[in-house]
Structure formats: structure tokens, C-alpha cells
Amino acid sequence: MTAGNAGLIGAMWVRHGGLDPLVDLSGWLTAGGQLTALFGTYLALLGLVLVARSPWLDQLAGMHRLMAWHRWIGFSCVWLLVAHTLLTTAGYALGDGSSIFAETWTLVATYPYVLMGTVALLLLIGVGIASARGARRRISYETWYGIHLYTYLAMVLGFGHQLAIGTDFQADPVARWYWVALYLVTAGLIVLYRFGQPLALSLRHRLRVADVVREGPEVVSVYVRGRRLNQLAVRAGQYFVWRFLTADGWWRGHPFSLSAAPNGRWLRLTIKADGDYTRRLLQLRPGTPVAVEGPYGILTGARRTRDRVLLIAGGIGITPLRALLDELPAGRKQIAMLYRARDWNDAVFADELDRLAERRGVELHYLIGRRGSAGLPDEPFSPQSLLTLVPDIAERDVFVCGPIPMLDTVHRSLRTLRVPRAQLHVERFSY
């Protein structure tokens, strides 16, 4: 469908005489400006569809893959729209015999909706800058999220600009309604899955904080109760986007995995303070209303392809894997777990894991401490280290959750050990 729409857009451009101006440099530049505008806008709409949090897209590809695709589509969209602006301005300037600066002023000051399109482009450039890796490391999740909301404003402003002066839409009502339909489908998916479904879910189950239990110096488990939780379609290993409806937190949504398998009576999530907002969540009080979006995630037992399983967790990434331990079939040496933490204070659920390991026959290995310290190799997740701890690793499904550098290391090691890609299941929590 994605490729089909792209082909249709290209055919629409050709049908409307897109090849006709290709007789001089001015015509080539203008034609390039038209094409980059069409495909840049199409990519922007496609990027919004990928993050509309559609459950069927999540189950098809996984949210972490959707976010990765969204990131690259977003950068490509911005570059195409910048190219549209430069190519169109240069083409018009060459055709009119004026300077770039004079033509820019003419376009912005006299052409309908060009000013709106310019503002839209500047907003998208701002979003792109905030998404660069260097910027993301320096701003909070809330700031990053707030900046990204301007994407919606940019799309609204750009919509009028496209229909008013886009040569493909001025004299062809079919093309115009096709373009409008692309916008309407995108908007419908966003309204349905970002607003409608979460609102219906929250009203149906009336979730509230039941208890807050401290698990470590900066870690708490939050128990949430509600109505008809036995009818909530969620599995161990999945996560919700949680909104705790306090005076200063109702508008903030954060993804947290369930840290225990759903049991129909309560849901448990476990939060580590790694920013101002999550630190405030450590002070949550029982009775606080809760709204949720989801569930999301494909790190579930439904993805298993083998009888035996290896779970690899790093830090607070233990949460979905702890929940999976409740749900995966028990049996001696059926399940192995590697848990990496900087020190024992960071080893969340150590007591629970010990009890589960004894009761369910889990082969549990703690990898605690600094690399190269006593009993810990320089790289705990090197191919040799993994093979020493789990000799039959190539015969297991491997579920991994933890910090991004750890995930990348594990992924490289598993490729070296020739673990089939279909047996690797990863959850990445990053923005």
C-alpha cells in the first residue's frame, strides 16, 4: 500500500504535466521542487501513521521498529521539504530573472499560503533538530514530546499551502480529494488510537493506584486496580503508556512495562527515577486515577518458536522479563535468565527472582558489578561469555530488554553465535 500510494503520486505528477517544463534549468528546478513537495508531504503523513499507536501495526512490526522507521522517515521528510523550498525558489528566480532573495520575498509576501507553508517548514525543522541524537540526550522526554506536538500544527498549516498553489490540485478535483483523503485517513487513525481507544479503555476499567511499594533506593512498584481487569486484553511482557492524573502529571504519558503477569485483580508496573517526572512518581499516593494507552509490545510468550527460552535483562529492563517468568511454561532448564546490574542495589526483584528460580527451575545468573571485576568478564555479553553461561543458546528463543548499548552488544553477539533472527525478541524503550 505504501509503495502503491507513492507510485500513484508520481503518476499524478506526470499526468498533470510534470515532465513538460523539463526544457531548461528553470524547468528542471521547478519540477524537482514539485516532486520533493509531494513526496516530502507523503512521508510526513506516513510518519504520523507509524506513531498513531495502532495495535495492528504494533503487533505486525513492534513499536521499537515503528519508531525507528518513523525517525528515518521524519528526517527524509524534512530534507525533501527543504529541497522543495530551495529548488522552487531557485527555479522561479531563474525564470523571472531575479535574485534568490528578491524571489523569496515575492513568494512569501504575494503568493497565497506561502507564509503558512514557510512556518510549517520551520516547525518541522525544529522537530528534526530536537530528534537529533545529540539534542535528545540533552532534553527531557517531556520537552522532546512537547516539541513533537508541533508536527500536527505544521501539517495543518502546510495543508492549505498545498491545496492553494499545488499545481497537481488546482484543476483536478479527483487529485484534490485523493490528497484530502490521505490527510483524513491519517487524522482518523490518530484520533482513534491516540485519543478514542485510550479514553474508552480508561473509562471502562476506571483504574486507580492501589499501593506503592519501594523496591530499592530509587525504584518503586505501583499496584493499580480497576473494574473488570480480567477482561483487559494484555499479556506478560507488554507495556502501557501510563498517565497518572495528578495536577501536574495528567498530560504526561510514559511507557512502563507490567512487572508481573496480569492476574485479573491488579496490574503492577515498576518505575525507576531517571528524571524529574519519574522521580515525582515515586511519591504517588493510593487513590490517584490512572489513564492508559495500549497495551503495546511484542515481547510476549506468543513469539516463542522453541521450547527453551533465555531471558537477558539489564537494569530496570528486568520488568517485562520478570512478568514473562510468571507466564512461560515451567520445567527444569526450560528457562535461563541473565540479569546484569551495576550493583546489588540496582538488582530489582532479586528476592522474587530467587524464589521463582527455585520454584520453577529457572537457571538464574546474576552479572553484578563493574566489568572486569572479580567474577565478571570485561564484556559480560560477549559471544564467549554467553556461550559459557548458556551452551545451548542457539537452540533457545532469546528475549532481551535493557539499555540500548547492552541491546546492541547482545545483538552482535547473537549474530556471531548464529542464533536465528526469528529466535531473537527485543524491546527497546527510547524516544
Coordinates of C-alpha atoms in Angstrom, one line a residue, residues 174-414:
V174 CA -10.0 13.9 -8.2
A175 CA -6.4 14.6 -7.2
R176 CA -7.5 17.1 -4.7
W177 CA -9.9 14.7 -3.0
Y178 CA -7.3 12.0 -3.1
W179 CA -4.9 14.3 -1.2
V180 CA -7.6 15.3 1.2
A181 CA -8.3 11.6 1.8
L182 CA -4.7 10.9 2.7
Y183 CA -4.9 13.6 5.4
L184 CA -8.3 12.4 6.6
V185 CA -7.1 8.7 7.0
T186 CA -4.0 9.9 8.9
A187 CA -6.1 12.1 11.1
G188 CA -8.6 9.4 11.7
L189 CA -6.0 6.9 12.8
I190 CA -4.5 9.5 15.2
V191 CA -7.9 10.4 16.7
L192 CA -8.9 6.8 17.0
Y193 CA -5.8 5.3 18.6
R194 CA -4.2 8.2 20.4
F195 CA -7.4 9.6 21.9
G196 CA -10.5 7.4 21.3
Q197 CA -9.2 4.0 22.3
P198 CA -7.3 5.2 25.4
L199 CA -10.4 7.2 26.6
A200 CA -12.7 4.2 26.1
L201 CA -10.2 1.9 27.9
S202 CA -9.8 4.2 30.8
L203 CA -13.5 4.8 31.3
R204 CA -14.2 1.1 31.1
H205 CA -11.7 0.0 33.7
R206 CA -11.6 3.0 36.0
L207 CA -8.0 2.4 37.1
R208 CA -6.6 3.8 40.3
V209 CA -3.4 3.5 42.2
A210 CA -3.9 0.9 44.9
D211 CA -0.5 0.7 46.6
V212 CA 3.1 2.0 46.1
V213 CA 5.9 -0.4 47.3
R214 CA 9.5 0.7 47.5
E215 CA 11.8 -1.9 45.7
G216 CA 15.1 0.0 46.1
P217 CA 16.6 3.4 46.7
E218 CA 15.1 4.9 43.6
V219 CA 12.7 2.2 42.5
V220 CA 9.0 1.7 43.3
S221 CA 6.3 -0.8 42.2
V222 CA 2.9 0.7 41.6
Y223 CA -0.1 -1.6 42.0
V224 CA -3.1 -0.5 40.0
R225 CA -6.7 -1.8 40.5
G226 CA -9.8 -1.3 38.5
R227 CA -13.0 -2.8 37.2
R228 CA -13.1 -5.9 35.0
L229 CA -9.4 -6.3 34.8
N230 CA -9.9 -10.0 33.9
Q231 CA -11.3 -8.7 30.5
L232 CA -8.3 -6.5 29.8
A233 CA -6.5 -7.9 26.7
V234 CA -2.9 -7.7 27.9
R235 CA -0.1 -10.2 28.2
A236 CA 3.0 -10.5 30.3
G237 CA 5.8 -8.7 28.5
Q238 CA 3.6 -5.9 27.2
Y239 CA 3.5 -2.3 28.3
F240 CA 1.1 0.6 28.6
V241 CA 1.6 4.4 28.2
W242 CA 0.5 5.5 31.7
R243 CA -0.9 8.9 32.7
F244 CA -1.3 9.5 36.4
L245 CA -4.0 12.1 36.7
T246 CA -2.4 14.4 39.2
A247 CA -2.5 18.2 39.0
D248 CA 0.9 18.3 37.3
G249 CA 1.0 14.9 35.6
W250 CA -2.3 14.3 33.8
W251 CA -0.8 15.5 30.5
R252 CA 2.4 13.4 30.7
G253 CA 2.4 9.9 29.3
H254 CA 5.3 7.5 29.9
P255 CA 5.7 3.8 28.7
F256 CA 6.1 1.3 31.6
S257 CA 6.0 -2.4 31.3
L258 CA 4.0 -4.7 33.5
S259 CA 6.4 -6.2 36.0
A260 CA 4.1 -9.0 36.9
A261 CA 1.8 -11.1 34.7
P262 CA -1.8 -9.8 34.7
N263 CA -3.9 -11.7 37.1
G264 CA -7.3 -10.1 36.7
R265 CA -7.1 -8.4 40.2
W266 CA -4.3 -5.8 39.8
L267 CA -1.6 -4.6 37.4
R268 CA 1.9 -3.9 38.6
L269 CA 4.4 -1.5 37.0
T270 CA 7.8 -0.7 38.4
I271 CA 9.4 2.7 38.0
K272 CA 13.0 3.8 38.3
A273 CA 13.7 7.5 38.9
D274 CA 15.8 8.7 35.9
G275 CA 14.4 12.2 35.5
D276 CA 12.3 14.9 37.2
Y277 CA 9.0 13.4 36.3
T278 CA 9.8 9.8 37.2
R279 CA 11.3 11.0 40.4
R280 CA 7.9 12.6 41.3
L281 CA 6.2 9.3 40.5
L282 CA 8.0 7.8 43.5
Q283 CA 5.7 9.9 45.6
L284 CA 2.4 8.7 44.1
R285 CA -0.4 8.2 46.5
P286 CA -3.1 5.4 46.6
G287 CA -6.3 6.6 45.0
T288 CA -4.7 8.5 42.2
P289 CA -6.7 8.0 39.0
V290 CA -4.9 6.4 36.1
A291 CA -5.4 6.6 32.3
V292 CA -3.6 4.2 30.0
E293 CA -2.9 3.7 26.3
G294 CA -2.2 0.2 25.0
P295 CA -1.3 -2.4 25.5
Y296 CA 1.7 -2.4 23.2
G297 CA 4.8 -4.6 22.7
I298 CA 5.6 -7.9 21.1
L299 CA 7.9 -9.2 23.9
T300 CA 5.4 -11.9 24.8
G301 CA 5.3 -15.7 25.0
A302 CA 3.3 -15.7 21.8
R303 CA 6.5 -15.1 19.9
R304 CA 8.2 -18.3 21.1
T305 CA 9.5 -20.6 18.4
R306 CA 11.4 -23.1 20.7
D307 CA 10.6 -24.9 23.9
R308 CA 13.6 -23.5 25.8
V309 CA 14.0 -19.8 26.5
L310 CA 16.8 -17.4 27.5
L311 CA 15.9 -14.1 29.2
I312 CA 18.5 -11.3 29.2
A313 CA 17.8 -8.2 31.3
G314 CA 19.8 -5.1 32.1
G315 CA 18.9 -2.8 35.0
I316 CA 15.2 -1.8 35.0
G317 CA 14.8 -3.8 31.8
I318 CA 14.1 -6.7 34.1
T319 CA 10.4 -5.6 34.4
P320 CA 8.8 -7.2 31.3
L321 CA 11.1 -10.3 31.7
R322 CA 10.0 -10.6 35.3
A323 CA 6.4 -10.7 34.1
L324 CA 7.3 -13.3 31.5
L325 CA 8.6 -15.6 34.2
D326 CA 5.1 -15.8 35.5
E327 CA 3.7 -16.9 32.2
L328 CA 6.3 -19.0 30.4
P329 CA 5.9 -22.8 30.8
A330 CA 7.9 -24.1 33.8
G331 CA 10.3 -27.0 33.7
R332 CA 13.8 -27.7 34.7
K333 CA 16.3 -26.0 32.4
Q334 CA 13.4 -24.7 30.2
I335 CA 14.2 -21.1 31.2
A336 CA 17.5 -19.5 31.7
M337 CA 17.9 -15.9 32.8
L338 CA 20.9 -13.5 32.8
Y339 CA 20.5 -10.3 34.9
R340 CA 23.0 -7.5 34.6
A341 CA 23.2 -4.7 37.1
R342 CA 25.8 -2.3 38.3
D343 CA 25.4 -3.3 42.0
W344 CA 23.0 -5.3 44.2
N345 CA 21.0 -2.1 44.9
D346 CA 20.1 -2.0 41.2
A347 CA 19.2 -5.6 41.1
V348 CA 15.4 -5.1 41.3
F349 CA 13.3 -8.1 42.3
A350 CA 16.3 -10.2 43.3
D351 CA 14.4 -11.8 46.1
E352 CA 11.4 -12.5 43.8
L353 CA 13.7 -13.9 41.2
D354 CA 15.4 -16.2 43.6
R355 CA 12.1 -17.6 44.8
L356 CA 10.8 -18.0 41.2
A357 CA 14.0 -19.7 40.2
E358 CA 13.8 -22.2 43.0
R359 CA 10.1 -22.9 42.5
R360 CA 10.1 -23.1 38.7
G361 CA 13.5 -24.5 37.9
V362 CA 14.9 -21.3 36.3
E363 CA 18.6 -21.3 35.7
L364 CA 19.4 -17.8 37.0
H365 CA 22.7 -16.0 36.6
Y366 CA 23.4 -12.6 38.2
L367 CA 26.0 -10.4 36.4
I368 CA 26.6 -7.8 39.1
G369 CA 29.4 -5.3 39.3
R370 CA 31.9 -3.4 37.2
R371 CA 33.2 -5.0 34.0
G372 CA 36.5 -6.8 34.7
S373 CA 35.8 -7.1 38.4
A374 CA 36.1 -10.4 40.3
G375 CA 33.9 -13.0 38.7
L376 CA 32.8 -10.7 35.9
P377 CA 34.4 -10.6 32.4
D378 CA 35.3 -7.3 30.6
E379 CA 32.3 -7.8 28.4
P380 CA 29.6 -10.0 30.2
F381 CA 27.6 -10.3 26.9
S382 CA 30.4 -11.3 24.6
P383 CA 29.8 -14.4 22.4
Q384 CA 32.2 -16.4 24.6
S385 CA 30.6 -15.3 27.9
L386 CA 27.1 -16.1 26.6
L387 CA 28.2 -19.5 25.3
T388 CA 29.8 -20.3 28.6
L389 CA 26.7 -19.4 30.6
V390 CA 24.2 -20.9 28.2
P391 CA 25.9 -23.6 26.0
D392 CA 22.7 -24.4 24.1
I393 CA 21.9 -20.7 23.3
A394 CA 21.4 -21.3 19.6
E395 CA 18.5 -23.7 20.5
R396 CA 16.6 -21.1 22.6
D397 CA 14.4 -18.2 22.0
V398 CA 16.1 -15.1 23.4
F399 CA 14.1 -12.3 25.0
V400 CA 16.2 -9.1 25.7
C401 CA 15.3 -5.8 27.4
G402 CA 17.7 -3.2 28.8
P403 CA 19.8 -0.2 27.9
I404 CA 20.4 0.5 24.2
P405 CA 24.2 -0.2 24.4
M406 CA 23.6 -3.5 26.1
L407 CA 20.9 -4.5 23.5
D408 CA 23.3 -3.7 20.6
T409 CA 26.1 -5.7 22.2
V410 CA 23.8 -8.7 22.8
H411 CA 22.5 -8.5 19.2
R412 CA 26.0 -8.6 17.8
S413 CA 27.0 -11.5 20.0
L414 CA 23.9 -13.5 19.0

